[in-house]
Amino acid sequence: MRTPPGTGPESGRPSLSDATRGRILFGGDYNPEQWPEETWTEDVRLMKEAGVNSVTLGVFSWARLEPRPGAREFGWLDRLMDLMHEHGIGVVLATPTSSPPPWLGRLHPETLPRDEDGRTEWWGSRQHFSHSSAVYRRRAAAITEDLAARYASHPALTMWHINNEYCTFDYGDEAAAAFRRWLQDRYGTVEALNTAWGTAFWGQGYDGWHEILPPRHAHYMKNPTHVLDFKRFTSDMLLECYAAERDIVRRHSPGTPVTSNFMPMWVGQDAWRWAVEEDVVSVDLYPDPRDPLGAQHGALVQDMTRSQAAGGPWMLMEQAAGAVSWRGVNRPKPRGLNRLWSLQAVARGADAVCYFQWRQSRQGAEKFHSGMIGHAG
């Protein structure tokens, strides 16, 4: 097991080998709140039979942990953490902040993001948070604080997983104010911004910071430098959200590694800049089995992730055992392809081969997304 630069005993930062004891992690997301509790014992039995040694818990559990403002319901998670420990399965415990509960958007609509047309993105799905919202950040910090305080010393805990697949653009008013502050820090003066953006073209010179908005819907083509800076700003705002939660869990358990899973090549995230803020770099990867270049795509993403890890450990945090929920046509993976693509990641340095998810959802938007265990169990 390799130790990345900037980690290990000499740095004071935890390394993946501390958590895994030199093993390749095998398992995936486990969202058992979707199933009756009597299913959990059978899940653990099957996990042991399959050789699973790691599960990620709590990714989408905010509404279950805090069903109303300030309430805390940890009993079900206590039982799960204990169950995993009893059977020797490590837990990558997630902060649930990628999917706020409906009450947060209802009581604080300013926490909801807006798209480039100014339309509110309502609750009912996931990732419905404004990265620049002060209320969202306070609420996210509060649930993270209580989660970390409760489980930092639990023997099942091997790693912290912050949020999930950061990928939220926000064109709303609070984000617009934050964007202006970000631009002031970057350029200093409006004149310097006008020069950098080339606003003389099409007569779009700005007379003051108050005139600048996110690149919302426009009649024709947008200024490309404006769009690029907005992507850079988005990456920085999301990184602030990540770092705030990371610092909380590190304070409670300084010896436990911290990660967050990347969506490869998403244009709103500078993954190389993010990687230096993580103890372990993680990525989600879903090549299409019918794509003749699927293996090449996988190799590209794996090599990019290895580069971001700077010679240190990295995790294949998510892949699909079979079908996914978003393709118009799902071609089954031929026999052996799942194993081959998994071993391809290991050959490129992956220290974990994991899936979304352990048991296939029986309801909801991703009920047709495959799991390591299908609907029939």
mmCIF file of C-alpha atoms in Angstrom:
data_model
loop_
_atom_site.group_PDB
_atom_site.id
_atom_site.type_symbol
_atom_site.label_atom_id
_atom_site.label_comp_id
_atom_site.label_asym_id
_atom_site.label_seq_id
_atom_site.Cartn_x
_atom_site.Cartn_y
_atom_site.Cartn_z
ATOM 1 C CA MET A 1 0.000 0.000 0.000
ATOM 2 C CA ARG A 2 1.550 3.281 -1.086
ATOM 3 C CA THR A 3 1.706 6.403 1.066
ATOM 4 C CA PRO A 4 1.052 9.644 -0.854
ATOM 5 C CA PRO A 5 3.160 12.757 -0.536
ATOM 6 C CA GLY A 6 1.884 14.914 2.317
ATOM 7 C CA THR A 7 0.426 11.979 4.261
ATOM 8 C CA GLY A 8 1.697 9.435 6.725
ATOM 9 C CA PRO A 9 3.472 9.827 10.063
ATOM 10 C CA GLU A 10 5.865 12.569 8.955
ATOM 11 C CA SER A 11 2.993 14.823 7.860
ATOM 12 C CA GLY A 12 0.557 14.149 10.673
ATOM 13 C CA ARG A 13 -2.121 13.347 8.071
ATOM 14 C CA PRO A 14 -3.736 9.895 8.066
ATOM 15 C CA SER A 15 -3.015 7.469 5.237
ATOM 16 C CA LEU A 16 -5.316 4.909 3.683
ATOM 17 C CA SER A 17 -3.123 2.054 4.879
ATOM 18 C CA ASP A 18 -3.863 3.088 8.472
ATOM 19 C CA ALA A 19 -7.550 2.413 7.842
ATOM 20 C CA THR A 20 -7.354 -0.647 5.592
ATOM 21 C CA ARG A 21 -4.420 -2.551 7.110
ATOM 22 C CA GLY A 22 -3.030 -3.105 3.646
ATOM 23 C CA ARG A 23 -6.172 -4.632 2.122
ATOM 24 C CA ILE A 24 -7.924 -3.740 -1.100
ATOM 25 C CA LEU A 25 -11.326 -2.407 -0.085
ATOM 26 C CA PHE A 26 -14.261 -4.219 -1.671
ATOM 27 C CA GLY A 27 -17.902 -3.267 -1.219
ATOM 28 C CA GLY A 28 -19.931 -0.179 -1.918
ATOM 29 C CA ASP A 29 -22.661 2.218 -0.884
ATOM 30 C CA TYR A 30 -25.139 0.682 1.521
ATOM 31 C CA ASN A 31 -28.452 2.482 1.976
ATOM 32 C CA PRO A 32 -30.383 0.061 4.191
ATOM 33 C CA GLU A 33 -32.917 2.644 5.304
ATOM 34 C CA GLN A 34 -34.660 1.778 2.010
ATOM 35 C CA TRP A 35 -35.347 -1.743 3.290
ATOM 36 C CA PRO A 36 -37.056 -3.275 6.344
ATOM 37 C CA GLU A 37 -34.625 -3.672 9.227
ATOM 38 C CA GLU A 38 -35.020 -7.446 9.192
ATOM 39 C CA THR A 39 -33.193 -7.376 5.846
ATOM 40 C CA TRP A 40 -29.989 -6.085 7.459
ATOM 41 C CA THR A 41 -28.958 -9.424 8.965
ATOM 42 C CA GLU A 42 -29.350 -11.126 5.596
ATOM 43 C CA ASP A 43 -27.365 -8.318 3.970
ATOM 44 C CA VAL A 44 -24.462 -8.845 6.335
ATOM 45 C CA ARG A 45 -24.533 -12.602 5.773
ATOM 46 C CA LEU A 46 -24.351 -12.090 2.009
ATOM 47 C CA MET A 47 -21.631 -9.451 2.396
ATOM 48 C CA LYS A 48 -19.466 -11.906 4.288
ATOM 49 C CA GLU A 49 -20.131 -14.583 1.680
ATOM 50 C CA ALA A 50 -19.119 -12.158 -1.086
ATOM 51 C CA GLY A 51 -15.947 -11.014 0.666
ATOM 52 C CA VAL A 52 -17.172 -7.457 1.259
ATOM 53 C CA ASN A 53 -14.953 -5.657 3.769
ATOM 54 C CA SER A 54 -16.166 -2.046 3.393
ATOM 55 C CA VAL A 55 -19.491 -0.241 3.094
ATOM 56 C CA THR A 56 -20.342 3.439 2.795
ATOM 57 C CA LEU A 57 -23.198 4.487 5.072
ATOM 58 C CA GLY A 58 -25.317 7.598 5.413
ATOM 59 C CA VAL A 59 -24.785 9.307 2.056
ATOM 60 C CA PHE A 60 -28.446 10.304 1.609
ATOM 61 C CA SER A 61 -29.610 10.080 5.223
ATOM 62 C CA TRP A 62 -30.018 13.702 6.320
ATOM 63 C CA ALA A 63 -33.827 13.520 6.472
ATOM 64 C CA ARG A 64 -33.586 10.260 8.434
ATOM 65 C CA LEU A 65 -31.035 11.668 10.881
ATOM 66 C CA GLU A 66 -32.757 15.074 11.225
ATOM 67 C CA PRO A 67 -36.425 14.582 10.276
ATOM 68 C CA ARG A 68 -37.294 18.046 11.594
ATOM 69 C CA PRO A 69 -35.116 21.039 12.470
ATOM 70 C CA GLY A 70 -32.803 20.230 15.357
ATOM 71 C CA ALA A 71 -34.068 16.672 15.896
ATOM 72 C CA ARG A 72 -31.501 13.859 15.991
ATOM 73 C CA GLU A 73 -32.381 10.232 15.303
ATOM 74 C CA PHE A 74 -29.188 8.190 15.451
ATOM 75 C CA GLY A 75 -30.565 4.942 16.856
ATOM 76 C CA TRP A 76 -30.888 3.161 13.514
ATOM 77 C CA LEU A 77 -27.363 4.206 12.518
ATOM 78 C CA ASP A 78 -26.031 3.067 15.909
ATOM 79 C CA ARG A 79 -27.437 -0.393 15.203
ATOM 80 C CA LEU A 80 -25.933 -0.460 11.721
ATOM 81 C CA MET A 81 -22.495 0.659 12.873
ATOM 82 C CA ASP A 82 -22.522 -2.000 15.596
ATOM 83 C CA LEU A 83 -23.712 -4.648 13.129
ATOM 84 C CA MET A 84 -20.892 -3.859 10.721
ATOM 85 C CA HIS A 85 -18.308 -3.967 13.491
ATOM 86 C CA GLU A 86 -19.598 -7.292 14.800
ATOM 87 C CA HIS A 87 -18.998 -8.821 11.379
ATOM 88 C CA GLY A 88 -15.646 -7.221 10.661
ATOM 89 C CA ILE A 89 -16.897 -4.851 7.943
ATOM 90 C CA GLY A 90 -15.386 -1.366 7.948
ATOM 91 C CA VAL A 91 -17.562 1.707 7.502
ATOM 92 C CA VAL A 92 -16.837 4.705 5.298
ATOM 93 C CA LEU A 93 -19.213 7.085 7.051
ATOM 94 C CA ALA A 94 -20.664 9.875 4.923
ATOM 95 C CA THR A 95 -21.863 13.300 5.886
ATOM 96 C CA PRO A 96 -25.399 13.460 4.444
ATOM 97 C CA THR A 97 -25.184 17.001 3.117
ATOM 98 C CA SER A 98 -25.595 16.289 -0.595
ATOM 99 C CA SER A 99 -29.315 15.698 -0.138
ATOM 100 C CA PRO A 100 -30.931 18.187 2.279
ATOM 101 C CA PRO A 101 -34.281 17.278 3.850
ATOM 102 C CA PRO A 102 -37.444 18.836 2.407
ATOM 103 C CA TRP A 103 -37.953 20.988 5.509
ATOM 104 C CA LEU A 104 -34.733 22.905 4.809
ATOM 105 C CA GLY A 105 -35.908 24.092 1.389
ATOM 106 C CA ARG A 106 -39.415 24.765 2.674
ATOM 107 C CA LEU A 107 -38.279 26.861 5.637
ATOM 108 C CA HIS A 108 -35.261 28.390 3.918
ATOM 109 C CA PRO A 109 -35.878 28.682 0.160
ATOM 110 C CA GLU A 110 -32.644 30.656 -0.131
ATOM 111 C CA THR A 111 -30.804 27.340 0.338
ATOM 112 C CA LEU A 112 -32.184 26.077 -2.985
ATOM 113 C CA PRO A 113 -30.089 26.610 -6.139
ATOM 114 C CA ARG A 114 -31.352 28.376 -9.241
ATOM 115 C CA ASP A 115 -30.590 27.418 -12.811
ATOM 116 C CA GLU A 116 -29.357 29.815 -15.485
ATOM 117 C CA ASP A 117 -32.956 30.793 -16.316
ATOM 118 C CA GLY A 118 -33.550 31.822 -12.701
ATOM 119 C CA ARG A 119 -35.823 28.871 -11.951
ATOM 120 C CA THR A 120 -35.609 27.355 -8.498
ATOM 121 C CA GLU A 121 -34.427 23.754 -8.297
ATOM 122 C CA TRP A 122 -36.812 22.346 -5.717
ATOM 123 C CA TRP A 123 -36.425 19.475 -3.269
ATOM 124 C CA GLY A 124 -37.588 16.007 -4.299
ATOM 125 C CA SER A 125 -34.360 14.827 -5.901
ATOM 126 C CA ARG A 126 -30.814 15.404 -4.611
ATOM 127 C CA GLN A 127 -27.991 17.967 -4.804
ATOM 128 C CA HIS A 128 -30.609 20.673 -4.225
ATOM 129 C CA PHE A 129 -28.417 23.061 -2.271
ATOM 130 C CA SER A 130 -26.859 26.443 -2.926
ATOM 131 C CA HIS A 131 -23.147 26.198 -2.193
ATOM 132 C CA SER A 132 -23.087 29.909 -1.328
ATOM 133 C CA SER A 133 -26.041 29.847 1.060
ATOM 134 C CA ALA A 134 -25.027 30.798 4.598
ATOM 135 C CA VAL A 135 -28.037 28.930 6.001
ATOM 136 C CA TYR A 136 -27.171 25.741 4.108
ATOM 137 C CA ARG A 137 -23.584 25.906 5.320
ATOM 138 C CA ARG A 138 -24.654 26.380 8.952
ATOM 139 C CA ARG A 139 -27.117 23.503 8.810
ATOM 140 C CA ALA A 140 -24.605 21.240 7.040
ATOM 141 C CA ALA A 141 -21.977 22.031 9.666
ATOM 142 C CA ALA A 142 -24.432 21.311 12.495
ATOM 143 C CA ILE A 143 -25.402 17.821 11.313
ATOM 144 C CA THR A 144 -21.766 17.051 10.503
ATOM 145 C CA GLU A 145 -20.680 18.180 13.972
ATOM 146 C CA ASP A 146 -23.157 15.899 15.724
ATOM 147 C CA LEU A 147 -22.433 12.965 13.404
ATOM 148 C CA ALA A 148 -18.687 13.281 13.969
ATOM 149 C CA ALA A 149 -19.044 13.660 17.728
ATOM 150 C CA ARG A 150 -21.132 10.505 17.932
ATOM 151 C CA TYR A 151 -19.127 8.164 15.702
ATOM 152 C CA ALA A 152 -15.538 9.442 15.702
ATOM 153 C CA SER A 153 -14.468 6.726 18.147
ATOM 154 C CA HIS A 154 -16.665 3.928 16.839
ATOM 155 C CA PRO A 155 -14.527 0.859 16.057
ATOM 156 C CA ALA A 156 -16.278 0.281 12.711
ATOM 157 C CA LEU A 157 -15.240 3.688 11.338
ATOM 158 C CA THR A 158 -12.402 3.488 8.789
ATOM 159 C CA MET A 159 -12.903 6.667 6.747
ATOM 160 C CA TRP A 160 -15.023 9.798 6.366
ATOM 161 C CA HIS A 161 -16.860 10.484 3.101
ATOM 162 C CA ILE A 162 -17.837 14.166 2.706
ATOM 163 C CA ASN A 163 -21.060 14.929 0.813
ATOM 164 C CA ASN A 164 -21.366 13.066 -2.523
ATOM 165 C CA GLU A 165 -20.506 13.879 -6.138
ATOM 166 C CA TYR A 166 -20.199 17.645 -5.749
ATOM 167 C CA CYS A 167 -21.752 18.938 -8.971
ATOM 168 C CA THR A 168 -24.002 21.910 -8.179
ATOM 169 C CA PHE A 169 -24.050 25.098 -10.231
ATOM 170 C CA ASP A 170 -26.036 27.951 -8.712
ATOM 171 C CA TYR A 171 -27.046 31.113 -10.547
ATOM 172 C CA GLY A 172 -29.124 32.623 -7.718
ATOM 173 C CA ASP A 173 -28.769 35.941 -5.929
ATOM 174 C CA GLU A 174 -26.658 34.724 -3.000
ATOM 175 C CA ALA A 175 -24.319 32.990 -5.430
ATOM 176 C CA ALA A 176 -24.214 36.166 -7.530
ATOM 177 C CA ALA A 177 -23.058 38.205 -4.523
ATOM 178 C CA ALA A 178 -20.407 35.589 -3.734
ATOM 179 C CA PHE A 179 -19.307 35.567 -7.380
ATOM 180 C CA ARG A 180 -18.765 39.324 -7.292
ATOM 181 C CA ARG A 181 -16.635 39.008 -4.160
ATOM 182 C CA TRP A 182 -14.650 36.208 -5.798
ATOM 183 C CA LEU A 183 -14.057 38.368 -8.890
ATOM 184 C CA GLN A 184 -12.948 41.326 -6.770
ATOM 185 C CA ASP A 185 -10.366 39.101 -5.091
ATOM 186 C CA ARG A 186 -9.221 37.815 -8.467
ATOM 187 C CA TYR A 187 -9.036 41.051 -10.462
ATOM 188 C CA GLY A 188 -8.957 43.867 -7.944
ATOM 189 C CA THR A 189 -10.655 46.441 -10.181
ATOM 190 C CA VAL A 190 -13.534 46.439 -12.635
ATOM 191 C CA GLU A 191 -11.150 47.856 -15.248
ATOM 192 C CA ALA A 192 -8.870 44.829 -14.882
ATOM 193 C CA LEU A 193 -11.863 42.503 -15.199
ATOM 194 C CA ASN A 194 -13.050 44.284 -18.345
ATOM 195 C CA THR A 195 -9.596 43.854 -19.854
ATOM 196 C CA ALA A 196 -9.362 40.171 -18.912
ATOM 197 C CA TRP A 197 -12.857 39.382 -20.160
ATOM 198 C CA GLY A 198 -12.564 41.442 -23.335
ATOM 199 C CA THR A 199 -15.884 43.159 -22.635
ATOM 200 C CA ALA A 200 -15.222 45.799 -25.288
ATOM 201 C CA PHE A 201 -16.530 43.179 -27.703
ATOM 202 C CA TRP A 202 -20.284 43.618 -28.180
ATOM 203 C CA GLY A 203 -20.123 46.677 -25.905
ATOM 204 C CA GLN A 204 -20.461 44.785 -22.633
ATOM 205 C CA GLY A 205 -18.079 46.808 -20.444
ATOM 206 C CA TYR A 206 -19.031 46.895 -16.753
ATOM 207 C CA ASP A 207 -19.182 50.216 -14.879
ATOM 208 C CA GLY A 208 -19.258 48.648 -11.388
ATOM 209 C CA TRP A 209 -19.204 45.319 -9.594
ATOM 210 C CA HIS A 210 -22.938 45.545 -8.953
ATOM 211 C CA GLU A 211 -23.611 45.046 -12.677
ATOM 212 C CA ILE A 212 -21.943 41.641 -12.828
ATOM 213 C CA LEU A 213 -24.124 38.528 -12.633
ATOM 214 C CA PRO A 214 -23.480 34.819 -13.067
ATOM 215 C CA PRO A 215 -23.632 33.822 -16.754
ATOM 216 C CA ARG A 216 -27.390 33.458 -16.755
ATOM 217 C CA HIS A 217 -29.492 32.738 -19.827
ATOM 218 C CA ALA A 218 -28.581 35.153 -22.614
ATOM 219 C CA HIS A 219 -30.055 35.947 -26.007
ATOM 220 C CA TYR A 220 -26.974 34.699 -27.868
ATOM 221 C CA MET A 221 -23.498 33.390 -27.088
ATOM 222 C CA LYS A 222 -22.035 34.151 -23.666
ATOM 223 C CA ASN A 223 -18.639 35.662 -22.964
ATOM 224 C CA PRO A 224 -16.392 32.566 -22.697
ATOM 225 C CA THR A 225 -14.097 34.057 -20.036
ATOM 226 C CA HIS A 226 -17.133 34.992 -17.941
ATOM 227 C CA VAL A 227 -18.287 31.364 -18.207
ATOM 228 C CA LEU A 228 -14.825 30.020 -17.379
ATOM 229 C CA ASP A 229 -14.481 32.200 -14.295
ATOM 230 C CA PHE A 230 -17.910 31.073 -13.127
ATOM 231 C CA LYS A 231 -16.763 27.463 -13.338
ATOM 232 C CA ARG A 232 -13.635 28.339 -11.345
ATOM 233 C CA PHE A 233 -15.797 30.150 -8.797
ATOM 234 C CA THR A 234 -18.120 27.149 -8.534
ATOM 235 C CA SER A 235 -15.196 24.833 -7.844
ATOM 236 C CA ASP A 236 -13.923 27.150 -5.116
ATOM 237 C CA MET A 237 -17.329 27.511 -3.440
ATOM 238 C CA LEU A 238 -17.914 23.776 -3.394
ATOM 239 C CA LEU A 239 -14.383 23.268 -2.080
ATOM 240 C CA GLU A 240 -15.180 25.643 0.785
ATOM 241 C CA CYS A 241 -18.212 23.498 1.627
ATOM 242 C CA TYR A 242 -16.106 20.341 1.525
ATOM 243 C CA ALA A 243 -13.290 21.819 3.612
ATOM 244 C CA ALA A 244 -15.683 23.055 6.303
ATOM 245 C CA GLU A 245 -17.100 19.563 6.839
ATOM 246 C CA ARG A 246 -13.689 17.927 6.514
ATOM 247 C CA ASP A 247 -12.274 20.161 9.229
ATOM 248 C CA ILE A 248 -15.120 19.198 11.566
ATOM 249 C CA VAL A 249 -14.619 15.438 11.199
ATOM 250 C CA ARG A 250 -10.830 15.802 11.421
ATOM 251 C CA ARG A 251 -11.170 17.692 14.672
ATOM 252 C CA HIS A 252 -13.163 14.827 16.169
ATOM 253 C CA SER A 253 -11.077 11.985 14.680
ATOM 254 C CA PRO A 254 -7.708 13.309 13.467
ATOM 255 C CA GLY A 255 -6.396 9.830 12.625
ATOM 256 C CA THR A 256 -9.218 8.914 10.226
ATOM 257 C CA PRO A 257 -8.732 9.540 6.467
ATOM 258 C CA VAL A 258 -11.173 11.826 4.637
ATOM 259 C CA THR A 259 -12.354 11.603 1.032
ATOM 260 C CA SER A 260 -15.089 12.755 -1.347
ATOM 261 C CA ASN A 261 -15.968 11.091 -4.642
ATOM 262 C CA PHE A 262 -15.314 12.968 -7.881
ATOM 263 C CA MET A 263 -17.464 12.901 -10.988
ATOM 264 C CA PRO A 264 -14.733 12.549 -13.618
ATOM 265 C CA MET A 265 -14.191 15.526 -15.913
ATOM 266 C CA TRP A 266 -17.091 17.540 -14.486
ATOM 267 C CA VAL A 267 -16.390 21.089 -15.644
ATOM 268 C CA GLY A 268 -17.323 22.772 -12.353
ATOM 269 C CA GLN A 269 -14.558 21.167 -10.312
ATOM 270 C CA ASP A 270 -10.788 21.547 -10.446
ATOM 271 C CA ALA A 271 -10.066 18.006 -9.276
ATOM 272 C CA TRP A 272 -6.296 18.493 -9.025
ATOM 273 C CA ARG A 273 -6.788 21.414 -6.657
ATOM 274 C CA TRP A 274 -9.326 19.419 -4.664
ATOM 275 C CA ALA A 275 -7.110 16.343 -4.434
ATOM 276 C CA VAL A 276 -4.514 18.052 -2.245
ATOM 277 C CA GLU A 277 -7.292 18.719 0.291
ATOM 278 C CA GLU A 278 -8.127 15.008 0.597
ATOM 279 C CA ASP A 279 -6.362 12.149 2.346
ATOM 280 C CA VAL A 280 -7.613 9.728 -0.314
ATOM 281 C CA VAL A 281 -8.796 10.590 -3.837
ATOM 282 C CA SER A 282 -11.987 8.852 -4.987
ATOM 283 C CA VAL A 283 -13.801 8.667 -8.313
ATOM 284 C CA ASP A 284 -17.048 7.279 -9.737
ATOM 285 C CA LEU A 285 -16.828 5.516 -13.094
ATOM 286 C CA TYR A 286 -19.620 4.210 -15.335
ATOM 287 C CA PRO A 287 -18.378 3.310 -18.843
ATOM 288 C CA ASP A 288 -21.027 2.022 -21.247
ATOM 289 C CA PRO A 289 -20.651 -1.720 -21.975
ATOM 290 C CA ARG A 290 -21.763 -1.157 -25.560
ATOM 291 C CA ASP A 291 -19.160 1.554 -26.139
ATOM 292 C CA PRO A 292 -16.187 0.068 -28.024
ATOM 293 C CA LEU A 293 -14.019 2.703 -26.310
ATOM 294 C CA GLY A 294 -15.391 1.971 -22.828
ATOM 295 C CA ALA A 295 -12.125 0.461 -21.619
ATOM 296 C CA GLN A 296 -10.170 3.430 -22.978
ATOM 297 C CA HIS A 297 -12.530 5.817 -21.206
ATOM 298 C CA GLY A 298 -12.031 3.877 -17.999
ATOM 299 C CA ALA A 299 -8.263 3.953 -18.406
ATOM 300 C CA LEU A 300 -8.344 7.714 -18.975
ATOM 301 C CA VAL A 301 -10.365 8.361 -15.823
ATOM 302 C CA GLN A 302 -8.262 5.968 -13.761
ATOM 303 C CA ASP A 303 -5.007 7.541 -14.928
ATOM 304 C CA MET A 304 -6.383 11.028 -14.237
ATOM 305 C CA THR A 305 -7.342 9.960 -10.731
ATOM 306 C CA ARG A 306 -3.936 8.386 -10.161
ATOM 307 C CA SER A 307 -2.398 11.678 -11.298
ATOM 308 C CA GLN A 308 -4.561 13.635 -8.873
ATOM 309 C CA ALA A 309 -3.480 11.269 -6.090
ATOM 310 C CA ALA A 310 0.142 12.198 -6.868
ATOM 311 C CA GLY A 311 1.414 8.672 -6.441
ATOM 312 C CA GLY A 312 -0.731 7.964 -3.408
ATOM 313 C CA PRO A 313 -3.803 5.780 -2.922
ATOM 314 C CA TRP A 314 -7.033 6.263 -4.765
ATOM 315 C CA MET A 315 -10.430 4.595 -4.674
ATOM 316 C CA LEU A 316 -12.853 3.453 -7.327
ATOM 317 C CA MET A 317 -15.743 4.559 -5.128
ATOM 318 C CA GLU A 318 -18.608 3.759 -7.490
ATOM 319 C CA GLN A 319 -19.225 1.570 -10.511
ATOM 320 C CA ALA A 320 -22.237 -0.453 -11.676
ATOM 321 C CA ALA A 321 -22.567 -4.200 -11.362
ATOM 322 C CA GLY A 322 -24.896 -4.130 -14.373
ATOM 323 C CA ALA A 323 -27.485 -1.692 -15.691
ATOM 324 C CA VAL A 324 -27.640 1.989 -14.778
ATOM 325 C CA SER A 325 -30.705 4.190 -14.458
ATOM 326 C CA TRP A 326 -29.989 6.962 -16.951
ATOM 327 C CA ARG A 327 -29.190 5.302 -20.307
ATOM 328 C CA GLY A 328 -31.935 4.899 -22.863
ATOM 329 C CA VAL A 329 -30.633 1.409 -23.653
ATOM 330 C CA ASN A 330 -28.797 -0.745 -21.125
ATOM 331 C CA ARG A 331 -26.702 -3.413 -22.777
ATOM 332 C CA PRO A 332 -25.839 -6.165 -20.275
ATOM 333 C CA LYS A 333 -22.195 -6.545 -19.361
ATOM 334 C CA PRO A 334 -20.830 -9.666 -21.024
ATOM 335 C CA ARG A 335 -19.573 -12.330 -18.642
ATOM 336 C CA GLY A 336 -16.193 -11.344 -17.287
ATOM 337 C CA LEU A 337 -16.354 -7.648 -18.220
ATOM 338 C CA ASN A 338 -17.185 -6.477 -14.719
ATOM 339 C CA ARG A 339 -14.190 -8.360 -13.356
ATOM 340 C CA LEU A 340 -11.965 -7.098 -16.168
ATOM 341 C CA TRP A 341 -12.850 -3.431 -15.640
ATOM 342 C CA SER A 342 -12.423 -3.813 -11.878
ATOM 343 C CA LEU A 343 -8.977 -5.343 -12.318
ATOM 344 C CA GLN A 344 -8.127 -2.588 -14.800
ATOM 345 C CA ALA A 345 -8.613 -0.094 -11.951
ATOM 346 C CA VAL A 346 -6.449 -2.187 -9.617
ATOM 347 C CA ALA A 347 -3.760 -2.382 -12.292
ATOM 348 C CA ARG A 348 -3.772 1.420 -12.398
ATOM 349 C CA GLY A 349 -3.296 1.662 -8.664
ATOM 350 C CA ALA A 350 -6.786 1.578 -7.161
ATOM 351 C CA ASP A 351 -6.864 0.585 -3.503
ATOM 352 C CA ALA A 352 -10.626 0.027 -3.523
ATOM 353 C CA VAL A 353 -13.141 -1.527 -5.910
ATOM 354 C CA CYS A 354 -16.613 -0.436 -4.840
ATOM 355 C CA TYR A 355 -20.101 -0.157 -6.277
ATOM 356 C CA PHE A 356 -23.246 1.862 -6.163
ATOM 357 C CA GLN A 357 -24.834 0.141 -4.458
ATOM 358 C CA TRP A 358 -24.971 -3.037 -2.354
ATOM 359 C CA ARG A 359 -28.691 -3.851 -2.623
ATOM 360 C CA GLN A 360 -30.721 -2.592 -5.568
ATOM 361 C CA SER A 361 -33.338 0.012 -4.649
ATOM 362 C CA ARG A 362 -36.907 -1.240 -4.704
ATOM 363 C CA GLN A 363 -38.356 2.262 -5.184
ATOM 364 C CA GLY A 364 -37.312 5.730 -6.256
ATOM 365 C CA ALA A 365 -35.518 7.280 -9.216
ATOM 366 C CA GLU A 366 -32.766 4.644 -9.340
ATOM 367 C CA LYS A 367 -34.768 1.468 -8.797
ATOM 368 C CA PHE A 368 -33.575 0.206 -12.191
ATOM 369 C CA HIS A 369 -29.933 0.901 -11.323
ATOM 370 C CA SER A 370 -28.252 -2.416 -10.630
ATOM 371 C CA GLY A 371 -26.814 -3.390 -7.254
ATOM 372 C CA MET A 372 -24.380 -6.018 -6.111
ATOM 373 C CA ILE A 373 -27.536 -7.788 -4.886
ATOM 374 C CA GLY A 374 -30.604 -7.549 -7.121
ATOM 375 C CA HIS A 375 -34.246 -7.090 -6.200
ATOM 376 C CA ALA A 376 -34.669 -10.803 -5.522
ATOM 377 C CA GLY A 377 -31.813 -10.819 -3.042
#
